[in-house]
Short mmCIF file of C-alpha atoms in Angstrom, two decimals:
data_model
loop_
_atom_site.label_atom_id
_atom_site.label_comp_id
_atom_site.label_asym_id
_atom_site.label_seq_id
_atom_site.Cartn_x
_atom_site.Cartn_y
_atom_site.Cartn_z
CA MET A 1 1.19 -24.45 -0.62
CA ALA A 2 3.95 -26.97 -1.41
CA LEU A 3 3.81 -26.63 -5.20
CA PRO A 4 3.45 -22.80 -5.32
CA VAL A 5 6.30 -22.37 -2.83
CA ALA A 6 8.52 -24.76 -4.78
CA PHE A 7 7.66 -23.03 -8.07
CA PHE A 8 8.48 -19.53 -6.83
CA ALA A 9 11.60 -20.74 -5.03
CA LEU A 10 13.01 -22.49 -8.13
CA PHE A 11 11.95 -20.08 -10.86
CA PHE A 12 11.97 -16.73 -9.08
CA ALA A 13 14.03 -16.65 -5.88
CA TRP A 14 16.84 -18.84 -7.20
CA PRO A 15 17.41 -16.99 -10.53
CA VAL A 16 17.29 -13.58 -8.82
CA ALA A 17 19.65 -14.75 -6.06
CA ALA A 18 21.97 -16.28 -8.66
CA ILE A 19 22.45 -13.07 -10.63
CA VAL A 20 22.81 -10.96 -7.48
CA THR A 21 25.39 -13.39 -6.10
CA ARG A 22 27.26 -13.46 -9.42
CA GLY A 23 27.43 -9.67 -9.42
CA LEU A 24 28.35 -9.05 -5.77
CA LYS A 25 30.64 -11.99 -5.05
CA ALA A 26 34.20 -12.30 -6.37
CA ASP A 27 36.92 -14.76 -5.37
CA GLY A 28 34.66 -16.15 -2.64
CA ALA A 29 34.21 -12.77 -0.94
CA TRP A 30 31.19 -10.48 -0.91
CA ARG A 31 31.75 -6.97 -2.27
CA PHE A 32 29.13 -5.00 -0.39
CA GLY A 33 31.17 -1.84 -0.87
CA ARG A 34 30.18 -2.10 -4.52
CA ILE A 35 26.67 -1.02 -3.53
CA VAL A 36 27.92 2.35 -2.30
CA ASP A 37 30.19 2.72 -5.33
CA VAL A 38 27.31 2.18 -7.75
CA VAL A 39 24.59 4.30 -6.12
CA THR A 40 26.98 7.25 -5.75
CA GLN A 41 27.85 7.36 -9.47
CA PRO A 42 26.38 10.53 -11.06
CA ASP A 43 24.81 8.69 -14.01
CA ILE A 44 23.23 6.07 -11.72
CA ARG A 45 21.90 8.80 -9.40
CA HIS A 46 20.35 10.42 -12.47
CA VAL A 47 18.69 7.11 -13.39
CA LEU A 48 17.35 6.71 -9.84
CA TRP A 49 16.04 10.27 -9.83
CA PHE A 50 14.38 9.96 -13.24
CA THR A 51 12.83 6.60 -12.34
CA THR A 52 11.26 8.03 -9.20
CA TRP A 53 10.29 11.38 -10.73
CA GLN A 54 8.59 9.96 -13.81
CA ALA A 55 6.75 7.38 -11.69
CA LEU A 56 5.38 10.10 -9.40
CA ALA A 57 4.44 12.33 -12.36
CA SER A 58 2.82 9.42 -14.23
CA THR A 59 0.83 8.46 -11.13
CA ALA A 60 -0.43 12.01 -10.54
CA LEU A 61 -1.39 12.48 -14.19
CA THR A 62 -3.16 9.11 -14.30
CA LEU A 63 -5.21 9.93 -11.20
CA LEU A 64 -6.11 13.36 -12.58
CA LEU A 65 -7.43 11.94 -15.86
CA ALA A 66 -8.90 8.64 -14.65
CA LEU A 67 -10.80 9.61 -11.48
CA PRO A 68 -13.61 11.33 -13.46
CA ALA A 69 -13.98 8.12 -15.48
CA ALA A 70 -14.15 6.10 -12.26
CA HIS A 71 -17.09 8.29 -11.16
CA VAL A 72 -18.82 7.88 -14.52
CA PHE A 73 -18.57 4.09 -14.47
CA ALA A 74 -19.63 3.94 -10.81
CA ARG A 75 -22.56 6.35 -10.74
CA LEU A 76 -23.87 6.73 -14.30
CA ASP A 77 -25.74 4.23 -16.44
CA PHE A 78 -25.63 4.74 -20.21
CA PRO A 79 -25.86 2.66 -23.41
CA GLY A 80 -22.65 0.84 -24.32
CA LYS A 81 -21.26 1.00 -20.78
CA GLN A 82 -20.11 -2.64 -20.78
CA LEU A 83 -18.38 -2.25 -24.15
CA LEU A 84 -16.71 0.98 -23.03
CA ARG A 85 -15.49 -0.73 -19.86
CA ALA A 86 -13.80 -3.37 -22.03
CA VAL A 87 -12.32 -0.71 -24.32
CA VAL A 88 -10.88 1.16 -21.35
CA THR A 89 -9.26 -2.04 -20.07
CA VAL A 90 -7.68 -3.02 -23.42
CA PRO A 91 -4.54 -0.87 -22.94
CA PHE A 92 -3.81 -2.52 -19.58
CA VAL A 93 -3.52 -6.01 -21.07
CA LEU A 94 -1.51 -4.81 -24.06
CA PRO A 95 2.23 -5.52 -23.98
CA THR A 96 4.32 -2.46 -23.16
CA VAL A 97 6.07 -2.92 -26.51
CA VAL A 98 2.73 -2.42 -28.29
CA VAL A 99 1.99 0.63 -26.13
CA GLY A 100 5.36 2.09 -27.09
CA SER A 101 4.73 1.26 -30.75
CA ALA A 102 1.29 2.92 -30.67
CA PHE A 103 2.68 6.15 -29.24
CA LEU A 104 5.64 6.00 -31.61
CA ALA A 105 3.15 5.92 -34.49
CA LEU A 106 1.38 8.91 -32.93
CA VAL A 107 4.23 11.16 -31.75
CA GLY A 108 7.35 9.79 -33.46
CA HIS A 109 9.11 10.61 -36.73
CA ASN A 110 6.51 10.68 -39.54
CA GLY A 111 3.84 10.06 -36.88
CA LEU A 112 0.41 11.63 -36.97
CA LEU A 113 1.43 14.75 -35.04
CA ASP A 114 4.54 15.11 -37.18
CA GLU A 115 2.51 14.90 -40.39
CA LEU A 116 -0.22 17.30 -39.28
CA TRP A 117 1.68 19.94 -37.30
CA GLY A 118 5.36 19.02 -37.50
CA VAL A 119 5.39 18.12 -33.78
CA ARG A 120 7.49 15.22 -32.47
CA LEU A 121 7.25 14.13 -28.86
CA ASP A 122 9.21 10.87 -28.98
CA THR A 123 12.39 10.79 -26.89
CA THR A 124 10.70 13.32 -24.56
CA VAL A 125 9.32 12.95 -21.06
CA TRP A 126 5.80 13.82 -22.23
CA SER A 127 5.61 10.83 -24.57
CA ILE A 128 6.61 8.53 -21.69
CA LEU A 129 4.12 10.10 -19.26
CA LEU A 130 1.21 9.92 -21.71
CA ALA A 131 2.04 6.32 -22.60
CA HIS A 132 2.03 5.43 -18.90
CA VAL A 133 -1.38 7.11 -18.48
CA PHE A 134 -2.62 5.16 -21.50
CA PHE A 135 -1.39 1.90 -19.95
CA ASN A 136 -2.60 2.50 -16.36
CA TYR A 137 -5.88 4.35 -16.97
CA ALA A 138 -7.87 1.16 -16.35
CA VAL A 139 -6.12 0.48 -13.03
CA VAL A 140 -7.68 3.60 -11.50
CA VAL A 141 -11.04 3.12 -13.23
CA ARG A 142 -11.36 -0.49 -12.07
CA THR A 143 -9.91 -0.13 -8.57
CA VAL A 144 -11.54 3.16 -7.56
CA GLY A 145 -14.66 2.75 -9.68
CA GLY A 146 -15.27 -0.75 -8.30
CA LEU A 147 -15.40 0.57 -4.73
CA TRP A 148 -17.21 3.80 -5.66
CA SER A 149 -20.06 1.83 -7.24
CA GLN A 150 -20.60 0.03 -3.91
CA LEU A 151 -20.69 3.13 -1.69
CA ASP A 152 -24.17 4.05 -0.50
CA PRO A 153 -25.10 7.28 -2.36
CA ARG A 154 -27.65 8.16 0.34
CA GLN A 155 -24.82 9.32 2.63
CA GLU A 156 -23.81 12.03 0.17
CA GLU A 157 -27.46 12.89 -0.47
CA ALA A 158 -27.96 13.35 3.29
CA ALA A 159 -25.05 15.79 3.39
CA ARG A 160 -26.60 17.72 0.50
CA MET A 161 -29.95 17.93 2.34
CA LEU A 162 -28.11 19.37 5.36
CA GLY A 163 -26.86 22.25 3.22
CA ALA A 164 -23.51 21.03 1.87
CA SER A 165 -22.60 21.95 -1.70
CA PRO A 166 -21.92 19.09 -4.17
CA LEU A 167 -18.16 19.66 -3.87
CA THR A 168 -18.26 19.83 -0.06
CA ALA A 169 -20.40 16.69 0.17
CA TRP A 170 -17.99 14.82 -2.09
CA ARG A 171 -14.93 16.10 -0.21
CA ARG A 172 -16.29 15.42 3.29
CA VAL A 173 -18.24 12.19 2.70
CA THR A 174 -17.21 10.32 -0.46
CA LEU A 175 -13.51 11.14 -0.68
CA PRO A 176 -12.61 9.80 2.81
CA ALA A 177 -14.41 6.55 1.98
CA LEU A 178 -12.59 6.33 -1.36
CA ALA A 179 -9.18 7.20 0.10
CA PRO A 180 -8.03 3.57 0.60
CA ALA A 181 -8.99 2.65 -2.97
CA VAL A 182 -7.34 5.77 -4.39
CA ALA A 183 -4.20 5.03 -2.40
CA ALA A 184 -4.20 1.40 -3.57
CA ALA A 185 -4.65 2.46 -7.21
CA ALA A 186 -1.94 5.10 -6.91
CA LEU A 187 0.48 2.56 -5.45
CA MET A 188 -0.26 0.08 -8.23
CA VAL A 189 0.28 2.73 -10.90
CA PHE A 190 3.49 3.85 -9.20
CA LEU A 191 4.68 0.23 -9.09
CA PHE A 192 4.02 -0.34 -12.80
CA THR A 193 5.63 2.94 -13.86
CA PHE A 194 8.57 2.60 -11.47
CA THR A 195 9.46 -0.72 -13.15
CA SER A 196 8.61 0.46 -16.68
CA PHE A 197 10.74 -1.11 -19.40
CA GLY A 198 9.16 -1.51 -22.85
CA VAL A 199 7.64 2.00 -22.98
CA VAL A 200 10.85 3.75 -21.92
CA GLN A 201 13.00 1.49 -24.10
CA ILE A 202 11.06 2.48 -27.23
CA LEU A 203 10.09 6.10 -26.49
CA GLY A 204 12.91 7.24 -24.22
CA GLY A 205 15.81 6.67 -26.57
CA PRO A 206 19.31 7.17 -25.18
CA ALA A 207 18.29 10.28 -23.22
CA PHE A 208 16.02 8.60 -20.64
CA SER A 209 16.54 5.41 -18.69
CA THR A 210 14.64 3.85 -15.79
CA LEU A 211 16.11 1.31 -13.39
CA GLU A 212 14.67 -1.51 -15.47
CA VAL A 213 16.16 -0.16 -18.70
CA GLU A 214 19.51 0.47 -17.01
CA ILE A 215 19.58 -3.10 -15.65
CA TYR A 216 18.99 -4.34 -19.20
CA ARG A 217 21.74 -2.10 -20.57
CA GLN A 218 24.26 -3.09 -17.90
CA THR A 219 23.45 -6.78 -18.41
CA SER A 220 23.18 -7.15 -22.19
CA GLU A 221 25.27 -4.27 -23.56
CA VAL A 222 27.93 -3.36 -20.98
CA PHE A 223 28.11 -6.85 -19.38
CA ASP A 224 28.60 -5.28 -15.94
CA LEU A 225 26.83 -7.78 -13.69
CA SER A 226 27.95 -6.10 -10.47
CA THR A 227 26.20 -2.83 -11.38
CA ALA A 228 23.14 -4.74 -12.57
CA ALA A 229 23.07 -6.68 -9.28
CA VAL A 230 23.20 -3.50 -7.20
CA LEU A 231 20.41 -1.90 -9.24
CA THR A 232 18.35 -5.08 -8.82
CA LEU A 233 18.73 -4.87 -5.04
CA VAL A 234 17.73 -1.20 -5.08
CA GLN A 235 14.64 -1.97 -7.14
CA PHE A 236 13.83 -4.96 -4.95
CA ALA A 237 13.95 -2.82 -1.80
CA ALA A 238 11.78 -0.10 -3.37
CA VAL A 239 9.21 -2.61 -4.66
CA GLY A 240 9.09 -4.35 -1.28
CA ALA A 241 8.27 -1.06 0.43
CA ILE A 242 5.60 -0.28 -2.17
CA LEU A 243 3.97 -3.69 -1.76
CA ALA A 244 3.98 -3.36 2.04
CA VAL A 245 2.10 -0.06 1.80
CA HIS A 246 -0.20 -1.57 -0.83
CA ALA A 247 -1.08 -4.50 1.44
CA TRP A 248 -1.94 -2.07 4.24
CA THR A 249 -4.27 -0.01 2.03
CA VAL A 250 -5.97 -3.14 0.71
CA ARG A 251 -6.68 -4.33 4.26
CA ARG A 252 -8.23 -0.96 5.07
CA ARG A 253 -10.36 -1.09 1.96
CA GLU A 254 -11.64 -4.58 2.77
CA THR A 255 -12.52 -4.03 6.44
CA ALA A 256 -13.40 -0.37 7.01
CA LEU A 257 -16.46 0.16 4.78
CA ARG A 258 -20.10 -0.90 4.58
CA LEU A 259 -20.95 -1.59 0.95
CA VAL A 260 -24.16 -1.96 -1.07
CA ASP A 261 -25.10 -3.76 -4.28
CA PRO A 262 -23.40 -1.83 -7.14
CA ARG A 263 -26.37 -2.48 -9.43
CA THR A 264 -28.48 -0.11 -7.33
CA THR A 265 -26.16 2.92 -7.41
CA ALA A 266 -25.85 3.73 -11.14
CA ARG A 267 -28.44 6.05 -12.68
CA ARG A 268 -29.05 7.73 -16.01
CA PRO A 269 -27.21 11.08 -16.38
CA ARG A 270 -29.31 13.97 -15.11
CA GLY A 271 -28.64 17.63 -15.66
CA PHE A 272 -26.01 19.48 -17.63
CA GLY A 273 -23.17 18.70 -15.20
CA GLN A 274 -23.48 14.92 -15.40
CA ARG A 275 -23.96 14.96 -19.17
CA ALA A 276 -20.92 17.22 -19.56
CA LEU A 277 -18.86 14.92 -17.34
CA LEU A 278 -19.88 11.89 -19.39
CA ALA A 279 -19.04 13.72 -22.63
CA GLY A 280 -15.66 14.75 -21.23
CA VAL A 281 -14.81 11.19 -20.20
CA LEU A 282 -15.85 9.87 -23.60
CA ALA A 283 -13.68 12.51 -25.30
CA THR A 284 -10.72 11.62 -23.07
CA VAL A 285 -11.10 7.92 -23.85
CA ALA A 286 -11.34 8.68 -27.57
CA VAL A 287 -8.23 10.90 -27.66
CA LEU A 288 -6.03 9.24 -25.05
CA LEU A 289 -6.90 5.56 -25.56
CA LEU A 290 -8.52 5.03 -28.96
CA LEU A 291 -6.47 7.48 -31.06
CA PRO A 292 -3.08 5.81 -30.44
CA LEU A 293 -4.58 2.41 -31.23
CA ALA A 294 -6.22 3.75 -34.39
CA VAL A 295 -2.95 5.33 -35.53
CA LEU A 296 -1.18 2.04 -34.84
CA VAL A 297 -3.62 0.20 -37.11
CA ARG A 298 -3.26 2.92 -39.77
CA ARG A 299 0.56 2.67 -39.71
CA SER A 300 0.33 -1.10 -40.15
CA LEU A 301 -1.23 -0.58 -43.59
CA ASP A 302 0.98 -0.02 -46.64
CA GLY A 303 -0.91 2.97 -47.96
CA TRP A 304 -4.31 1.37 -47.62
CA GLY A 305 -3.08 -2.09 -48.57
CA LEU A 306 -1.86 -5.14 -46.71
CA GLY A 307 1.72 -5.12 -47.97
CA TYR A 308 3.26 -5.08 -44.50
CA TYR A 309 1.08 -7.99 -43.40
CA ARG A 310 2.04 -10.02 -46.49
CA ALA A 311 5.70 -9.27 -45.78
CA LEU A 312 5.32 -11.01 -42.43
CA THR A 313 5.16 -14.34 -44.26
CA ASP A 314 8.65 -13.88 -45.76
CA SER A 315 11.93 -14.45 -43.96
CA ASP A 316 14.51 -11.78 -44.75
CA GLY A 317 17.36 -13.86 -43.38
CA GLY A 318 18.50 -10.95 -41.23
CA THR A 319 16.20 -9.98 -38.38
CA PHE A 320 14.71 -13.46 -37.99
CA LEU A 321 15.65 -17.02 -38.81
CA VAL A 322 11.99 -17.70 -39.60
CA ALA A 323 9.16 -15.72 -41.14
CA PRO A 324 7.94 -13.00 -38.71
CA VAL A 325 4.40 -14.38 -38.82
CA GLN A 326 5.73 -17.50 -37.09
CA ALA A 327 6.04 -15.35 -33.96
CA VAL A 328 2.22 -15.25 -33.79
CA TRP A 329 1.89 -19.02 -33.46
CA THR A 330 4.93 -19.26 -31.17
CA SER A 331 3.44 -16.64 -28.84
CA LEU A 332 0.07 -18.38 -28.74
CA GLU A 333 1.68 -21.74 -27.92
CA TYR A 334 3.87 -20.24 -25.20
CA ALA A 335 0.96 -18.24 -23.74
CA LEU A 336 -1.29 -21.31 -23.55
CA ALA A 337 1.41 -23.30 -21.76
CA ALA A 338 2.12 -20.37 -19.41
CA THR A 339 -1.61 -20.00 -18.69
CA ALA A 340 -1.88 -23.65 -17.71
CA ILE A 341 1.08 -23.32 -15.35
CA ALA A 342 -0.18 -20.03 -13.87
CA VAL A 343 -3.70 -21.40 -13.27
CA VAL A 344 -2.36 -24.46 -11.44
CA ILE A 345 0.17 -22.52 -9.34
CA GLY A 346 -2.07 -19.51 -8.72
CA GLY A 347 -5.16 -21.62 -8.09
CA LEU A 348 -3.41 -23.74 -5.46
CA ALA A 349 -1.97 -20.64 -3.78
CA ALA A 350 -5.38 -18.91 -3.76
CA ALA A 351 -7.03 -22.02 -2.28
CA ALA A 352 -4.46 -22.11 0.52
CA LEU A 353 -4.71 -18.38 1.22
CA ALA A 354 -8.53 -18.51 1.27
CA ARG A 355 -8.65 -20.95 4.19
CA ARG A 356 -9.78 -19.25 7.38
CA ASP A 357 -7.37 -21.32 9.42
CA ALA A 358 -4.34 -20.28 7.32
CA GLY A 359 -1.36 -19.41 9.46
CA ARG A 360 0.59 -16.19 9.48
CA LEU A 361 3.31 -17.72 7.29
CA VAL A 362 0.79 -18.66 4.61
CA ARG A 363 -0.80 -15.20 4.70
CA GLY A 364 2.64 -13.62 4.37
CA PHE A 365 3.15 -15.57 1.15
CA ASP A 366 0.30 -13.50 -0.34
CA ALA A 367 2.55 -10.42 -0.48
CA LEU A 368 5.48 -12.41 -1.89
CA LEU A 369 3.29 -13.52 -4.81
CA MET A 370 3.21 -9.93 -6.05
CA LEU A 371 7.00 -9.55 -6.18
CA PRO A 372 7.39 -10.91 -9.75
CA LEU A 373 5.29 -7.96 -10.94
CA GLY A 374 7.74 -5.48 -9.43
CA VAL A 375 11.15 -7.12 -9.51
CA SER A 376 13.08 -6.62 -12.72
CA ALA A 377 11.88 -9.06 -15.36
CA VAL A 378 15.22 -8.50 -17.06
CA THR A 379 16.95 -9.83 -13.94
CA VAL A 380 14.64 -12.86 -13.85
CA GLY A 381 15.26 -13.62 -17.54
CA PHE A 382 19.04 -13.34 -17.30
CA GLY A 383 18.93 -15.21 -13.98
CA PHE A 384 17.23 -18.11 -15.81
CA LEU A 385 20.25 -18.39 -18.08
CA ILE A 386 22.65 -18.38 -15.11
CA ALA A 387 20.77 -20.55 -12.62
CA LEU A 388 19.07 -23.11 -14.85
CA ASP A 389 22.22 -24.31 -16.59
CA LYS A 390 23.04 -27.54 -14.74
CA PRO A 391 21.27 -30.90 -14.39
CA PRO A 392 18.67 -31.70 -13.26
CA LEU A 393 17.38 -28.24 -14.24
CA ASP A 394 19.39 -27.47 -17.36
CA LEU A 395 16.57 -25.76 -19.25
CA ARG A 396 18.46 -23.26 -21.38
CA GLN A 397 17.71 -25.16 -24.60
CA SER A 398 14.20 -26.18 -23.58
CA TRP A 399 11.08 -24.51 -24.97
CA ILE A 400 9.47 -24.59 -21.50
CA LEU A 401 11.80 -21.84 -20.27
CA VAL A 402 9.71 -19.05 -21.86
CA PRO A 403 6.32 -20.28 -20.49
CA LEU A 404 7.87 -20.61 -17.03
CA ALA A 405 8.99 -16.97 -17.10
CA GLN A 406 5.60 -15.85 -18.39
CA ALA A 407 3.77 -17.89 -15.74
CA LEU A 408 5.66 -15.98 -13.03
CA VAL A 409 3.87 -12.83 -14.20
CA GLY A 410 0.52 -14.51 -14.79
CA ALA A 411 0.24 -16.35 -11.46
CA PRO A 412 -0.27 -13.19 -9.32
CA PHE A 413 -3.23 -12.20 -11.53
CA VAL A 414 -4.75 -15.65 -11.02
CA VAL A 415 -4.41 -15.30 -7.25
CA ARG A 416 -5.85 -11.78 -7.17
CA THR A 417 -8.84 -12.84 -9.30
CA MET A 418 -9.71 -16.10 -7.54
CA LEU A 419 -8.94 -15.21 -3.93
CA PRO A 420 -12.00 -12.94 -3.26
CA VAL A 421 -14.36 -15.55 -4.71
CA LEU A 422 -12.81 -18.44 -2.78
CA ARG A 423 -13.03 -16.43 0.44
CA ALA A 424 -16.73 -15.81 -0.23
CA VAL A 425 -17.56 -19.55 -0.37
CA ASP A 426 -19.39 -20.52 2.81
CA GLY A 427 -17.25 -23.08 4.64
CA ARG A 428 -20.37 -24.69 6.09
CA LEU A 429 -21.19 -26.02 2.63
CA ARG A 430 -17.93 -27.98 2.59
CA GLU A 431 -18.61 -29.22 6.13
CA ALA A 432 -22.09 -30.37 5.11
CA ALA A 433 -20.63 -32.24 2.14
CA ALA A 434 -18.06 -33.90 4.41
CA VAL A 435 -20.78 -34.94 6.90
CA LEU A 436 -22.67 -36.55 4.00
CA GLY A 437 -19.59 -38.65 3.20
CA ALA A 438 -17.87 -36.65 0.45
CA SER A 439 -14.09 -36.83 0.27
CA PRO A 440 -12.14 -33.52 0.31
CA TRP A 441 -11.59 -33.80 -3.45
CA ARG A 442 -15.28 -34.46 -4.15
CA ALA A 443 -16.34 -31.68 -1.78
CA TRP A 444 -14.12 -29.26 -3.69
CA ARG A 445 -15.43 -30.53 -7.03
CA GLU A 446 -19.10 -30.38 -6.02
CA VAL A 447 -19.06 -27.23 -3.84
CA ASP A 448 -16.18 -24.91 -4.69
CA LEU A 449 -15.68 -25.54 -8.40
CA PRO A 450 -19.21 -24.56 -9.56
CA MET A 451 -18.87 -21.28 -7.62
CA VAL A 452 -15.37 -20.39 -8.82
CA ARG A 453 -15.61 -21.72 -12.38
CA ARG A 454 -16.28 -18.31 -13.84
CA ALA A 455 -13.56 -16.68 -11.78
CA LEU A 456 -11.20 -19.42 -12.93
CA LEU A 457 -11.99 -18.62 -16.56
CA VAL A 458 -11.45 -14.90 -15.94
CA ALA A 459 -8.14 -15.65 -14.21
CA ALA A 460 -7.04 -17.85 -17.10
CA GLY A 461 -7.92 -15.10 -19.57
CA PHE A 462 -5.90 -12.49 -17.70
CA ALA A 463 -2.96 -14.90 -17.38
CA PHE A 464 -3.15 -15.59 -21.14
CA ALA A 465 -3.19 -11.88 -22.06
CA VAL A 466 -0.37 -11.03 -19.66
CA SER A 467 1.75 -14.00 -20.79
CA LEU A 468 1.19 -13.10 -24.42
CA GLY A 469 2.71 -9.67 -23.87
CA GLU A 470 5.58 -10.48 -21.46
CA PHE A 471 8.76 -8.87 -22.78
CA GLY A 472 11.36 -8.13 -20.10
CA ALA A 473 12.33 -11.73 -19.33
CA THR A 474 11.42 -13.22 -22.71
CA VAL A 475 13.82 -10.92 -24.58
CA PHE A 476 16.70 -12.80 -22.92
CA ILE A 477 15.50 -16.38 -23.20
CA ALA A 478 13.47 -16.54 -26.44
CA ARG A 479 15.40 -18.49 -29.06
CA PRO A 480 16.25 -16.75 -32.37
CA ASP A 481 14.24 -19.34 -34.31
CA ASN A 482 11.22 -18.97 -31.98
CA PRO A 483 10.73 -15.27 -31.15
CA THR A 484 7.58 -14.18 -29.37
CA LEU A 485 5.47 -11.30 -30.70
CA PRO A 486 6.83 -8.62 -28.30
CA VAL A 487 10.42 -9.70 -29.01
CA ALA A 488 9.75 -9.66 -32.76
CA VAL A 489 8.25 -6.16 -32.55
CA ALA A 490 11.24 -4.85 -30.59
CA ARG A 491 13.70 -6.36 -33.06
CA LEU A 492 11.91 -4.85 -36.05
CA LEU A 493 11.77 -1.42 -34.41
CA SER A 494 15.51 -1.58 -33.69
CA ARG A 495 16.30 -1.87 -37.41
CA PRO A 496 16.05 1.08 -39.82
CA GLY A 497 13.86 0.98 -42.87
CA GLU A 498 10.22 1.58 -43.73
CA LEU A 499 9.50 -2.12 -44.25
CA ASN A 500 10.80 -3.07 -40.79
CA TYR A 501 8.75 -0.26 -39.22
CA GLY A 502 5.61 -1.31 -41.10
CA GLN A 503 6.06 -4.94 -40.12
CA ALA A 504 6.50 -3.90 -36.47
CA MET A 505 3.23 -1.97 -36.65
CA ALA A 506 1.51 -4.96 -38.30
CA LEU A 507 2.71 -7.40 -35.63
CA SER A 508 1.70 -4.93 -32.91
CA THR A 509 -1.77 -4.67 -34.43
CA ILE A 510 -2.12 -8.47 -34.51
CA LEU A 511 -1.05 -8.66 -30.87
CA MET A 512 -3.48 -5.88 -29.95
CA VAL A 513 -6.39 -7.68 -31.68
CA VAL A 514 -5.63 -10.97 -29.91
CA CYS A 515 -5.42 -9.26 -26.50
CA ALA A 516 -8.60 -7.25 -27.14
CA ALA A 517 -10.50 -10.38 -28.19
CA ALA A 518 -9.41 -12.16 -25.01
CA LEU A 519 -10.50 -9.17 -22.94
CA LEU A 520 -13.93 -8.96 -24.58
CA VAL A 521 -14.48 -12.62 -23.72
CA LEU A 522 -13.45 -11.84 -20.14
CA GLU A 523 -15.88 -8.93 -19.96
CA ARG A 524 -18.74 -11.23 -20.90
CA LEU A 525 -17.67 -13.66 -18.17
CA ARG A 526 -17.09 -10.97 -15.57
CA THR A 527 -19.20 -10.95 -12.43
CA ASP A 528 -19.29 -8.37 -9.69
CA ARG A 529 -16.88 -10.48 -7.63
CA THR A 530 -14.44 -11.19 -10.44
CA GLY A 531 -14.40 -7.77 -12.04
CA GLU A 532 -11.50 -6.30 -10.10
CA PHE A 533 -7.83 -6.82 -10.84
#
């Protein structure tokens, strides 16, 4: 645990504490009264209300649209199921900037809806809600569907034989068993939408602002660090409460149910109802998930040519100091470095947490590992600039700063992917290896590594995809001559002109293809024990 604790202390706790201290401390005295002053401001109260309201609405809408898909993936077997599972998961690994760009191409000015029916939904709540459903659809499908596929269907069949209708059997038997998974998925969706930044930044315009967007505005535009610090504390408290509830639901899900092999529960669709449900899910996936991505690709083409892609090789001397295409190679280099860091840090943390003799303090660190996913990435990025500015950790001019910030987001995914597999390794195998004279290192190499190799590859793939799309922290610390893909997309969208818009769509398409390719590789590596988030 020494290295993971040191990593999170230096590159997460210290930067966040530095910016909060800078904002709430003046002339050596703490200004706690500033907290009351900020949260009672009408515009800040409006931001808090909108952040909470849109997160609740996004969560409800996501559950409504994704639960039928969870049932289809859990109980039905059909051709192309594995490919469709990968397609459904693509939006989740896409950067929020690409998600915003895709919906901007669909519902924005001169978007598909504007061209066909003269309807524009950008800078409206509906565009934000639909984009959040698009992004979080896979969270519900994977989390709920993963458990649903392991529930014994004979329990519901027994209720049907005793006279219960299909709806009553589902409501009285299946739903109570699924409740912990549904609650866990809902809390995860609420967490991601509560801290939404890229989607709201692109689609919300000046009319809508979440806590994350407001922290960015107060930090980079207004330069009011005290207000940003208060909002960071508010978000930190809210995220901590969410994660505490999430940990409770996960414990219930792991200990309260008797599960069966998921390969025995899926069957071919039978009857009109199941075929209609499958058709409805396929239609929802096509309209909600595939259409925005298809429109994004279409908008990246100059007419039907590649003019916007060719323009990426030229430097205009304004938006970038280098050719925009350089952002592709920069992002790949940063993401590979961040993946290496995340795998080492997350792998060590997972190994420590998987030990059956781990103490309460070590187990408590499990919840803290999730905090970087919920605490403002904007705060972390700006905190890097404030905290890491003196020897021996003066990293402001170092290229490693961006991979370090990206690794903070990737490490929790590594832990969540590897921990179930490490816990499933029979400790008696290690003991037998030790009795035969193997050192601890050799026992790990000969016993654990062959069993977790595939999970390690899956974890590395998720860390790579997540690092590739990190935006909130990177927008502060990426150097002008080395922008990452999400930063480059955001800069192009912020400038008027058809060429800038087309280049933004082209870069978003490239980023989408890279993420989708990584995910398809992961889907081929996925096992039943490494298939959950």
